[in-house]
Tab-separated table of C-alpha atoms and ligand atoms in Angstrom:
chain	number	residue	atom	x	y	z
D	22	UNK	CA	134.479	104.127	98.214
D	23	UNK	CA	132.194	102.563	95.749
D	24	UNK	CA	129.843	105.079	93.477
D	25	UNK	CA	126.370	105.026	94.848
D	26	UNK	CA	123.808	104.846	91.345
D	27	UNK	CA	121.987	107.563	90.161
D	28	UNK	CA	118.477	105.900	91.323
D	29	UNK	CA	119.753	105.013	94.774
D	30	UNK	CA	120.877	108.732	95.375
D	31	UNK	CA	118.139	109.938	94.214
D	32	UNK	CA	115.998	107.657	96.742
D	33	UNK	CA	118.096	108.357	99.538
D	34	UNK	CA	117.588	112.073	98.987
D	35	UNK	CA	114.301	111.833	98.949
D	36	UNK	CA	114.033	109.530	102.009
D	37	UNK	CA	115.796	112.218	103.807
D	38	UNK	CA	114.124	114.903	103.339
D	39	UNK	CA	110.939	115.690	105.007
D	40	UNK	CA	108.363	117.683	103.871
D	41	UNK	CA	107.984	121.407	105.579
D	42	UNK	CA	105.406	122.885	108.001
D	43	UNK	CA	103.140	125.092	106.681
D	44	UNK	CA	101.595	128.621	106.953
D	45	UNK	CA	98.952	130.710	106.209
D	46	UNK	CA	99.561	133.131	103.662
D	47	UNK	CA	97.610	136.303	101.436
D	48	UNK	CA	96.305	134.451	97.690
D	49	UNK	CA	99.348	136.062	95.770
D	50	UNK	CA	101.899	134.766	98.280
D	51	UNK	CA	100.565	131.037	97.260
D	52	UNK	CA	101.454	131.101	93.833
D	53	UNK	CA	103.876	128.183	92.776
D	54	UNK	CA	103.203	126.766	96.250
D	55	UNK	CA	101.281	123.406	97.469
D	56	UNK	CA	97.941	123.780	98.930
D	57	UNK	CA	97.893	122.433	102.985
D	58	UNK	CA	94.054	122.305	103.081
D	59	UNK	CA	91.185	121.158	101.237
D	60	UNK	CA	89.577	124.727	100.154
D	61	UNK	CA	85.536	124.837	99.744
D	62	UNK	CA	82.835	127.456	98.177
D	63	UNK	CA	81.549	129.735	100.459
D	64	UNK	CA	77.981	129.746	98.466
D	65	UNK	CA	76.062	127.961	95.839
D	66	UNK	CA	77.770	128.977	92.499
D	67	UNK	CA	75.938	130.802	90.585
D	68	UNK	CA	74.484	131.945	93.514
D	69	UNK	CA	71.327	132.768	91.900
D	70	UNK	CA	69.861	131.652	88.642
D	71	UNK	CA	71.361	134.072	86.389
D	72	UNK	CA	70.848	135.206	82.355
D	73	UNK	CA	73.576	134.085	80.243
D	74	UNK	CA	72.840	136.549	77.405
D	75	UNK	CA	71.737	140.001	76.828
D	76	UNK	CA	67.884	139.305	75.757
D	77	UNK	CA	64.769	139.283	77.018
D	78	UNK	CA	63.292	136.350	80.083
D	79	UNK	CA	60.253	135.133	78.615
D	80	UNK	CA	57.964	132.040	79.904
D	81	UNK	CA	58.567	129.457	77.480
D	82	UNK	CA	55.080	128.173	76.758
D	83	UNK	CA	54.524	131.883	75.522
D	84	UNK	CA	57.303	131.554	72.358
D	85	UNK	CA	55.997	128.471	71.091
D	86	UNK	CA	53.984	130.137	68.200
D	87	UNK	CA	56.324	132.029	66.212
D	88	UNK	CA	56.678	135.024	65.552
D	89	UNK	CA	56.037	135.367	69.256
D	90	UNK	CA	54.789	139.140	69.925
D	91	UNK	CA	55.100	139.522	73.849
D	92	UNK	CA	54.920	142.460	75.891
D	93	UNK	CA	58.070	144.316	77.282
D	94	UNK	CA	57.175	145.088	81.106
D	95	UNK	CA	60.702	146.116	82.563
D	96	UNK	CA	64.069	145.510	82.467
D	97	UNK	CA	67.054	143.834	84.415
D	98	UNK	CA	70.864	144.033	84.331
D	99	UNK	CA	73.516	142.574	86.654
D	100	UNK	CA	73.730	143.653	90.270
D	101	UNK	CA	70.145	145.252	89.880
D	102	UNK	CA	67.186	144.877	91.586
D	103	UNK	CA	64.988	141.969	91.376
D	104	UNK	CA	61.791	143.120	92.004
D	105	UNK	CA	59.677	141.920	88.505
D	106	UNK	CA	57.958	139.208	88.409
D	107	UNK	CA	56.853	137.616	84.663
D	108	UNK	CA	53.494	137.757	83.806
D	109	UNK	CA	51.535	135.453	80.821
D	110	UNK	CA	52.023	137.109	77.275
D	111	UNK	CA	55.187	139.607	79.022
D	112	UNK	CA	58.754	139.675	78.694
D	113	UNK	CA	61.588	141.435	80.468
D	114	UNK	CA	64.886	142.980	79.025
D	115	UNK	CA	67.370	141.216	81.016
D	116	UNK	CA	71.476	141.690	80.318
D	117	UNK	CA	74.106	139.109	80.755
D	118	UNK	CA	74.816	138.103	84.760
D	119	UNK	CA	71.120	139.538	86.168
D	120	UNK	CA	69.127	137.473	88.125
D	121	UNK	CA	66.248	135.780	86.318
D	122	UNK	CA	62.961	137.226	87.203
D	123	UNK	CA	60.074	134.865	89.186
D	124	UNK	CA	57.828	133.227	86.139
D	125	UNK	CA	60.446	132.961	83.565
D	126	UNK	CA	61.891	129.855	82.088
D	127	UNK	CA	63.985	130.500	79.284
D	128	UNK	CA	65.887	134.019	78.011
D	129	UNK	CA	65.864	134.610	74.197
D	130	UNK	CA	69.502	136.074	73.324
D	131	UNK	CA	68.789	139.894	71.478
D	132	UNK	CA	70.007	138.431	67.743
D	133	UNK	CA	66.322	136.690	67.841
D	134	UNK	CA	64.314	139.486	69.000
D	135	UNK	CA	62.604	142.384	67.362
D	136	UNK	CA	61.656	145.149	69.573
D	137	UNK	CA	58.134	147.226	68.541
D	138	UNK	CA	57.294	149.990	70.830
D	139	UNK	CA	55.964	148.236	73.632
D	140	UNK	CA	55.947	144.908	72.134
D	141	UNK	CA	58.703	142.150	71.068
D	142	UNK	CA	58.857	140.217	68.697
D	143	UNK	CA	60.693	136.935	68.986
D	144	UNK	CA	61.511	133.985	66.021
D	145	UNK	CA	63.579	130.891	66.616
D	146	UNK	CA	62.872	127.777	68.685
D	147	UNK	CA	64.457	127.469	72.222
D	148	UNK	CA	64.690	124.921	74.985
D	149	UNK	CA	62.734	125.426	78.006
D	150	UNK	CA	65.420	126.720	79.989
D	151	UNK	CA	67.978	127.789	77.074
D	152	UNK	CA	70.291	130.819	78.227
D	153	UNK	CA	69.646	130.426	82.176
D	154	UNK	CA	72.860	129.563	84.219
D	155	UNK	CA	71.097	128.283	87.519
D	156	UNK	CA	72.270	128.478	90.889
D	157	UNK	CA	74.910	125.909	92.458
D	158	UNK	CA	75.244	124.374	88.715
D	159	UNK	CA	78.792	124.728	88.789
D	160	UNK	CA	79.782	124.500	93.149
D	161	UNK	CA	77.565	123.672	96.001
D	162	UNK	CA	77.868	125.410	99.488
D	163	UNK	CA	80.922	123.587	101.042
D	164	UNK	CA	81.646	122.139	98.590
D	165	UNK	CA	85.630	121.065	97.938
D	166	UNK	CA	87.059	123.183	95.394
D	167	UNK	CA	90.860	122.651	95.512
D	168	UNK	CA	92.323	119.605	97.591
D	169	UNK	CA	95.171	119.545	99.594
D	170	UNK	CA	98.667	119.190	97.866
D	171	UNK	CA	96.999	121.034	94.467
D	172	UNK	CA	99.373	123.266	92.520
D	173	UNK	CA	98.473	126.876	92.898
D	174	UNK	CA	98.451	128.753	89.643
D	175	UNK	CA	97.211	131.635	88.367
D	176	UNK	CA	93.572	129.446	88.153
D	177	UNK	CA	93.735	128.809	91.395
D	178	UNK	CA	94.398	131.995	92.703
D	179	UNK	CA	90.937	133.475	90.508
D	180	UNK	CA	89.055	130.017	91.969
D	181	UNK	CA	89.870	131.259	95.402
D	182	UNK	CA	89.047	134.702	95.306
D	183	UNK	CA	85.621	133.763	93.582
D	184	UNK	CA	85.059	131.665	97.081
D	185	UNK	CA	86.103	134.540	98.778
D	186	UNK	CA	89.154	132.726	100.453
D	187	UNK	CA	91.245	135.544	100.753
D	188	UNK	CA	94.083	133.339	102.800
D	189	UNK	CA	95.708	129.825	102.638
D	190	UNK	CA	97.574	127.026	104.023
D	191	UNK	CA	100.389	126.343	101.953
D	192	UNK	CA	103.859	124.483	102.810
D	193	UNK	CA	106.186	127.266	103.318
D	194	UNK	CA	109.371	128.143	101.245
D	195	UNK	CA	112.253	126.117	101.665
D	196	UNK	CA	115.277	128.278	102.979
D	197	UNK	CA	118.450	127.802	101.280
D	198	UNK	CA	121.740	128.983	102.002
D	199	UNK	CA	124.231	129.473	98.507
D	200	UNK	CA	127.854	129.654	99.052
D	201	UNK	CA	130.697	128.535	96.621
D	202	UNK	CA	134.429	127.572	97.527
D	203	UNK	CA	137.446	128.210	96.021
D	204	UNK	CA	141.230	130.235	96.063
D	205	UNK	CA	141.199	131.221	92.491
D	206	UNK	CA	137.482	132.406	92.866
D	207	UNK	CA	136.324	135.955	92.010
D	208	UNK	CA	132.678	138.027	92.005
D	209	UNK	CA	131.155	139.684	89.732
D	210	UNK	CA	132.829	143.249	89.496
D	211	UNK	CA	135.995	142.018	91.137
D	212	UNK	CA	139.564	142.758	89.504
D	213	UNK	CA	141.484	139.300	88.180
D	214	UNK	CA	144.861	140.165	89.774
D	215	UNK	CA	146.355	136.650	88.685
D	216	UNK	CA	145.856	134.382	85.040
D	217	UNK	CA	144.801	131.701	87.327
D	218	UNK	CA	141.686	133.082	88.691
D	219	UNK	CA	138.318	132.786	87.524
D	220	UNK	CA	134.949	134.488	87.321
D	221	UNK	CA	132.548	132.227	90.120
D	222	UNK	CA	129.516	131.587	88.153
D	223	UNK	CA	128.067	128.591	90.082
D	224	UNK	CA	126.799	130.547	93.198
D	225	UNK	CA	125.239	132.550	90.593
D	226	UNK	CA	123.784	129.632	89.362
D	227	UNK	CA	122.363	127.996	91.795
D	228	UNK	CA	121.578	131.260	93.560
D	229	UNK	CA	119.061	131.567	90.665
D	230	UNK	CA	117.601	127.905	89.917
D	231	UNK	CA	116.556	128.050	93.944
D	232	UNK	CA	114.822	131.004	93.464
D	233	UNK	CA	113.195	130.141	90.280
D	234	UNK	CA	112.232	126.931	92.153
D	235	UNK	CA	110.285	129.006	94.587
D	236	UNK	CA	112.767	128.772	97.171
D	237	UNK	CA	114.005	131.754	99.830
D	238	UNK	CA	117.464	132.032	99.041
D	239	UNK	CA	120.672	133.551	100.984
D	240	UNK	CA	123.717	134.563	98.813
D	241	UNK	CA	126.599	133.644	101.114
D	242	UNK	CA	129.258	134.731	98.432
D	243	UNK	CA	132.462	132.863	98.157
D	244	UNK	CA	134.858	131.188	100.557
D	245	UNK	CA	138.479	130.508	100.433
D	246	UNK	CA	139.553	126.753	100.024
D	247	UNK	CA	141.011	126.987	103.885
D	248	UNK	CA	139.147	124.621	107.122
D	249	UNK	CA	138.867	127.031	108.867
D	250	UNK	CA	136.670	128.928	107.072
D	251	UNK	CA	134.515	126.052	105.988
D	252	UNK	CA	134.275	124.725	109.302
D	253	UNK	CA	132.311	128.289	110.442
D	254	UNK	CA	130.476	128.125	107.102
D	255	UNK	CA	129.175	124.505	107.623
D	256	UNK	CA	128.024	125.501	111.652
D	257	UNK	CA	125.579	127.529	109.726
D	258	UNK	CA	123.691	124.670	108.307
D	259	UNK	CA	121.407	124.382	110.691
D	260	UNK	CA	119.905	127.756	110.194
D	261	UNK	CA	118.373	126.532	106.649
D	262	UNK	CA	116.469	123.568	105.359
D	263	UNK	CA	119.110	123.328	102.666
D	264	UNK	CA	122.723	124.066	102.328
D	265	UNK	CA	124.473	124.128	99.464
D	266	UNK	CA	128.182	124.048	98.493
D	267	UNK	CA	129.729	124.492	95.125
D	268	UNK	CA	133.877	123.359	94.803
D	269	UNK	CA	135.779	121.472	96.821
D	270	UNK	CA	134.231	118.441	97.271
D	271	UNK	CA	136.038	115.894	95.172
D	272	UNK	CA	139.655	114.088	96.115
D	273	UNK	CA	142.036	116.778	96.267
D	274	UNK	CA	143.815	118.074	98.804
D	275	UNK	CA	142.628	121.775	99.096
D	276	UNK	CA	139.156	119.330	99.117
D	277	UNK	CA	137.752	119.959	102.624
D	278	UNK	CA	133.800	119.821	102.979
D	279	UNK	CA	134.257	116.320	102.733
D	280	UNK	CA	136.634	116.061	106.330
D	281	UNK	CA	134.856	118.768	107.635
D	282	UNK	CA	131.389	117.122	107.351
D	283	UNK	CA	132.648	114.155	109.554
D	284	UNK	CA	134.588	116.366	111.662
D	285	UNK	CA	131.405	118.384	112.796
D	286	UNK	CA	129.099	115.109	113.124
D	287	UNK	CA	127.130	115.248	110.038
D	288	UNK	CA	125.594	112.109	108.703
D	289	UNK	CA	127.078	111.299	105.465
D	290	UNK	CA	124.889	109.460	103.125
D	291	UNK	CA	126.662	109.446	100.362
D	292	UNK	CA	129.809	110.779	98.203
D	293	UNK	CA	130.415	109.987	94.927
D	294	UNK	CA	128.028	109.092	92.182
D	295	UNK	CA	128.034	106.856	89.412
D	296	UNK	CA	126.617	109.750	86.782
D	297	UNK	CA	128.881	111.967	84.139
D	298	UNK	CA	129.355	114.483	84.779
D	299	UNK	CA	128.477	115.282	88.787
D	300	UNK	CA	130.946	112.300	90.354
D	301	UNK	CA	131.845	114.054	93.503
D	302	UNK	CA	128.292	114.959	94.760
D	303	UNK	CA	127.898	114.900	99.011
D	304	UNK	CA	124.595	114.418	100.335
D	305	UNK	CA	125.022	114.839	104.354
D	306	UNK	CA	122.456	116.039	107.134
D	307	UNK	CA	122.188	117.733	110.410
D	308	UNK	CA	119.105	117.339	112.375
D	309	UNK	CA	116.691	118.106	109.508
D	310	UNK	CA	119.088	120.442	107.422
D	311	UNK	CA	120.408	119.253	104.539
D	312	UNK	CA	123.851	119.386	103.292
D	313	UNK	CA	124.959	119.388	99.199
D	314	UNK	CA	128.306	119.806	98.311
D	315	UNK	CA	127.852	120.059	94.506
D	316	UNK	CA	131.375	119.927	92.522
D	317	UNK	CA	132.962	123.331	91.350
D	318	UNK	CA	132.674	122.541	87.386
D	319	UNK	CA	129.878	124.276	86.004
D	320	UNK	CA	128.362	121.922	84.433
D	321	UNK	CA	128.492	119.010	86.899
D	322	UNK	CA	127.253	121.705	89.610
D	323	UNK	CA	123.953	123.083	87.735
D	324	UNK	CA	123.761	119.490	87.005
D	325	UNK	CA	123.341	117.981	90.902
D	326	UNK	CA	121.049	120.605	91.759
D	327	UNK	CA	118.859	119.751	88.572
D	328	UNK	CA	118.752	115.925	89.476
D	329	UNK	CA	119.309	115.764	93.270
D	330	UNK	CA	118.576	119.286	94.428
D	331	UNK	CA	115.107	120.093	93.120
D	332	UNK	CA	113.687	116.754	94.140
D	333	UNK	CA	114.477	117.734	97.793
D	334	UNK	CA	113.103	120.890	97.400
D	335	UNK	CA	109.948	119.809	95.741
D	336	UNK	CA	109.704	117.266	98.594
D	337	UNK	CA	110.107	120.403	100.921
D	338	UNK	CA	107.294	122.394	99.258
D	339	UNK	CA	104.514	119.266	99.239
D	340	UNK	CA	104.573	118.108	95.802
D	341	UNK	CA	103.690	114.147	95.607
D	342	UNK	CA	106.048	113.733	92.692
D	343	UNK	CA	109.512	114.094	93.503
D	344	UNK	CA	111.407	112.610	90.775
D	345	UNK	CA	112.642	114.444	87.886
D	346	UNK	CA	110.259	112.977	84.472
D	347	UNK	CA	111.376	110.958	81.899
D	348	UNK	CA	109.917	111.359	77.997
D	349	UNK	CA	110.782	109.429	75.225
D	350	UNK	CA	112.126	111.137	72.079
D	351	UNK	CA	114.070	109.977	68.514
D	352	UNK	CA	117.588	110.890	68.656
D	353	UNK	CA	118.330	112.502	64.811
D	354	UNK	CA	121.947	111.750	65.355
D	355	UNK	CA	124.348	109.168	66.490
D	356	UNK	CA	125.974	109.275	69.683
D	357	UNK	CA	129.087	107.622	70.592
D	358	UNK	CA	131.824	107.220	74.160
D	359	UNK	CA	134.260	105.207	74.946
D	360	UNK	CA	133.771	104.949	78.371
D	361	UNK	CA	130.319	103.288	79.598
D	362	UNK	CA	131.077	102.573	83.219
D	363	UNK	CA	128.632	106.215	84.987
D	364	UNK	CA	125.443	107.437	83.441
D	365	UNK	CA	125.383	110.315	81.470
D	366	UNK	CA	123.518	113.044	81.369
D	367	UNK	CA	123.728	115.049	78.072
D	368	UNK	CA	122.808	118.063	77.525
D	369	UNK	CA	120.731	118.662	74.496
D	370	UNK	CA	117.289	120.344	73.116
D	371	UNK	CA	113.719	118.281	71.947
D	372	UNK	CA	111.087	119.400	70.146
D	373	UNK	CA	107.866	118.327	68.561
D	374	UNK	CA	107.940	117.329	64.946
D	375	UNK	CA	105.019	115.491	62.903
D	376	UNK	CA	103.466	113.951	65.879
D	377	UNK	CA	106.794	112.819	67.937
D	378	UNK	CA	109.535	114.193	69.729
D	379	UNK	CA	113.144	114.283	68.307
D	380	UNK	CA	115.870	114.549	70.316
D	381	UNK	CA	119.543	116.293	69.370
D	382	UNK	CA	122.226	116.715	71.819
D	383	UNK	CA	124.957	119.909	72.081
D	384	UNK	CA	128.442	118.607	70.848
D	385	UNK	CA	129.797	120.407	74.396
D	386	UNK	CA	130.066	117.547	76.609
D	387	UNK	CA	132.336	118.344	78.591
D	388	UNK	CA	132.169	119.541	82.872
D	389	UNK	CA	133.012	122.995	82.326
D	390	UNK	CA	131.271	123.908	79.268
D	391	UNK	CA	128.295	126.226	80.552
D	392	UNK	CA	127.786	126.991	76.749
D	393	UNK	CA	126.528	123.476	76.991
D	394	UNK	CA	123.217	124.749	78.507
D	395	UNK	CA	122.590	127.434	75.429
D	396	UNK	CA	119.487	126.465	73.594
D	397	UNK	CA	119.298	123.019	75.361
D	398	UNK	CA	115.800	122.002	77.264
D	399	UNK	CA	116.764	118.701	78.606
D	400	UNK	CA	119.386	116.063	79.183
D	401	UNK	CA	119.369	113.035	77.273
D	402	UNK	CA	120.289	110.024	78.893
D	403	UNK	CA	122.800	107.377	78.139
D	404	UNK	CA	122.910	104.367	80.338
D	405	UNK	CA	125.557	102.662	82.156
D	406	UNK	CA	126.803	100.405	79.746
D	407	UNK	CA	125.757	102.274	76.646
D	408	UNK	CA	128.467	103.131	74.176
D	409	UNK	CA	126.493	104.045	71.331
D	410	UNK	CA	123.100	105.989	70.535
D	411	UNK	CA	121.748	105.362	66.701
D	412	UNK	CA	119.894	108.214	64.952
D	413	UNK	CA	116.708	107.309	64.802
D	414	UNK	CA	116.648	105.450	68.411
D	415	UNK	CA	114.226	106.035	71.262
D	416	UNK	CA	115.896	107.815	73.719
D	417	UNK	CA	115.315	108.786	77.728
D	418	UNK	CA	115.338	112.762	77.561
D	419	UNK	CA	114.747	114.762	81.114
D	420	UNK	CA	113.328	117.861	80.020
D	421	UNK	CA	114.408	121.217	82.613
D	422	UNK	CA	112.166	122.217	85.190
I	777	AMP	P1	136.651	121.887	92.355
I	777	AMP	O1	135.415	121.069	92.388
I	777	AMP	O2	136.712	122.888	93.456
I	777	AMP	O3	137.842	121.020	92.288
I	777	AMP	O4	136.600	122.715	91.016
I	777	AMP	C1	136.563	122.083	89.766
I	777	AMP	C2	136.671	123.087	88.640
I	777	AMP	O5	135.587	123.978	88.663
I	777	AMP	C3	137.927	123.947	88.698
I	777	AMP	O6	138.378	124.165	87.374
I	777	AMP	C4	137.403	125.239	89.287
I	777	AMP	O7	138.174	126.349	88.959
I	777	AMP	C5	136.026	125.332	88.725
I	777	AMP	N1	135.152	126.051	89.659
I	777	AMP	C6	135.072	125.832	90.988
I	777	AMP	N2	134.209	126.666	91.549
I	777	AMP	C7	133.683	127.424	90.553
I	777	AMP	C8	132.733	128.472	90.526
I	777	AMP	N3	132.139	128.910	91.639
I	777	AMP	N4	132.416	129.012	89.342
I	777	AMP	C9	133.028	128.573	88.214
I	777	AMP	N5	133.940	127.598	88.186
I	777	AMP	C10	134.277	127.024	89.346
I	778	MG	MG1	138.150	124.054	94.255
């Protein structure tokens, strides 16, 4: 079987998957989600013409000599009455947020203002209207607020509540199953009874870049390497948007998703990759679940998900742009391999440094290296048919997400 590119994967991943209904949810329950609906303002914001300092509403006309000496008729603070009304030659108090009395024009912040007895005093040139937020300056009635597909952030979630939209439509979570295969696997907490068994860290893994990618997540543990087994694990598939598999998934014999998935009647859309590391990566589907078997090195597994994975998710949840992003940075050392034929995807750490981004790379390149991923922030990429990288080249980095 030939390697299916990096690019056509990811396309066909993408072209798979199909983005998820949608529900209706309480403000907090939105956060990191896509908006399904345009949301509008309830009212005119402000809602009234409102003072933007503590000072005193004045007619404008009546502070044109200066000192200004006006008299102080009443006062006005936010969520008060508004009752007053501005006479010639008056003022009123008025605090930061209270309506703006009928008459006045312009309010005179309190640093420009004198108070005597009855009287103030007031110095300083203004702008006939100066200080006054008026009503609907920043949102009309019905206005559209947040579109449909925004990103809801903590902004958001304020926006909302100050339009008094208390629940949304947003695409739900995606819900994805975690389960990794091997013989020589063991959990957390679990004795190692034989030298050839090993701590499972990629359900671990992935269990936690799903959830940190705002998916619902089931642990399904660990399975032995036996069909049986992985034939009732993959009858499961259907019960979650996404499935995902770590281990056995390349050639070997103990190597079963790969039967199994044309056994049960999957569609398989593709196998092996041309990318370093991440070769054996199965993309399959049932109905509109999706199948990954990612491969059991560490590395190559956190790897899949980060390049194939995550697109399909963020496809799930709404998001118009899919594909992981691509930055330019200036690699500060030189990079060499001997074998061009897949693209690789280095691990290694940018940062910003007199106006550009530099780019190094962690000497750890190898599949089962998860001390790769210590300190690094993106994967550099070297093309197919790239054997060398030159210090001070321009380089593809993909920073994490
Ligand atoms: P496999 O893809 O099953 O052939 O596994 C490839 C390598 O990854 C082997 O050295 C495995 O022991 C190791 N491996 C497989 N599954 C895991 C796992 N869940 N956690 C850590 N290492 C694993
Ligand atoms: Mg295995």
């Amino acid at each position: 079987m030939s390697l299916t590119p990096y690019e056509e994967a990811l396309k066909l991943v993408l072209e798979n998957t199909q983005r998820l209904s949608t529900e209706k949810v309480f403000l907090w329950q939105a956060i990191g989600r896509v908006l399904a609906e345009d949301v509008c303002s309830d009212s005119d914001k402000p809602p009234f013409d409102n003072s933007a300092m503590d000072g005193y509403a004045v007619r404008w006309e009546d502070i044109q000599e200066t000192p200004a000496r006006l008299k102080v008729i009443g006062e006005l603070s936010a969520g008060g009455e508004n009752t007053l009304k501005l006479e010639p030659k008056t003022a009123i108090k008025i605090f930061t947020g209270a309506p703006v009395p009928e008459g006045a024009d312009t309010v005179v912040p309190l640093e420009y203002t004198r108070q005597e007895g009855d009287y103030v005093l007031i110095e300083g040139s203004f702008k006939r209207g100066a200080n006054i937020r008026l009503r609907g300056a920043e949102l009309r009635k019905d206005e559209v607020v947040l579109k449909r597909g925004s990103l809801i952030r903590g902004y958001e979630v304020g926006l909302m509540a100050s339009v008094n939209k208390a629940f949304v439509e947003v695409y739900r979570r995606p819900r994805v199953a975690v389960v990794s295969t091997g013989d020589e696997l063991k959990d957390l907490g679990e004795p190692i009874e034989k030298p050839s068994q090993i701590r499972s860290s990629n359900h671990h893994t992935i269990y936690a870049r799903t959830l940190e990618s705002g998916c619902e997540v089931a642990n399904l543990g660990i399975v032995k390497d036996e069909p049986q087994a992985i034939r009732e694990l993959l009858q499961k598939v259907e019960e979650y948007d996404i499935f995902i598999t770590t281990g056995g998934v390349s050639a070997g014999e103990k190597d079963y998703v790969h039967m199994l998935v044309k056994e049960l009647g999957f569609e398989l859309i593709f196998h092996k990759l041309r990318i370093k590391p991440a070769k054996p990566v199965l993309f399959a589907k049932k109905g509109k679940s999706l199948l990954f078997g990612l491969p059991g090195n560490p590395v190559s597994c956190v790897m899949a998900f980060d390049l194939l994975v995550k697109p399909a998710i963020r496809k799930m949840q709404g998001f118009e742009k899919c594909e992981p992003i691509i930055l330019k940075a200036e690699l500060v050392r030189d990079f060499s391999r001997r074998n061009a034929e897949r693209r690789e995807f280095v691990r290694a750490k940018f940062w910003q440094e007199g106006g550009k981004l530099l780019c190094d790379y962690s000497p750890k390149t190898e599949s089962h290296m998860l001390t790769s991923y210590v300190d690094a922030n993106c994967y550099m990429v070297v093309y197919e048919g790239v054997h060398e990288l030159k210090a001070g080249q321009e380089v593809d980095i993909v920073p994490f997400d």
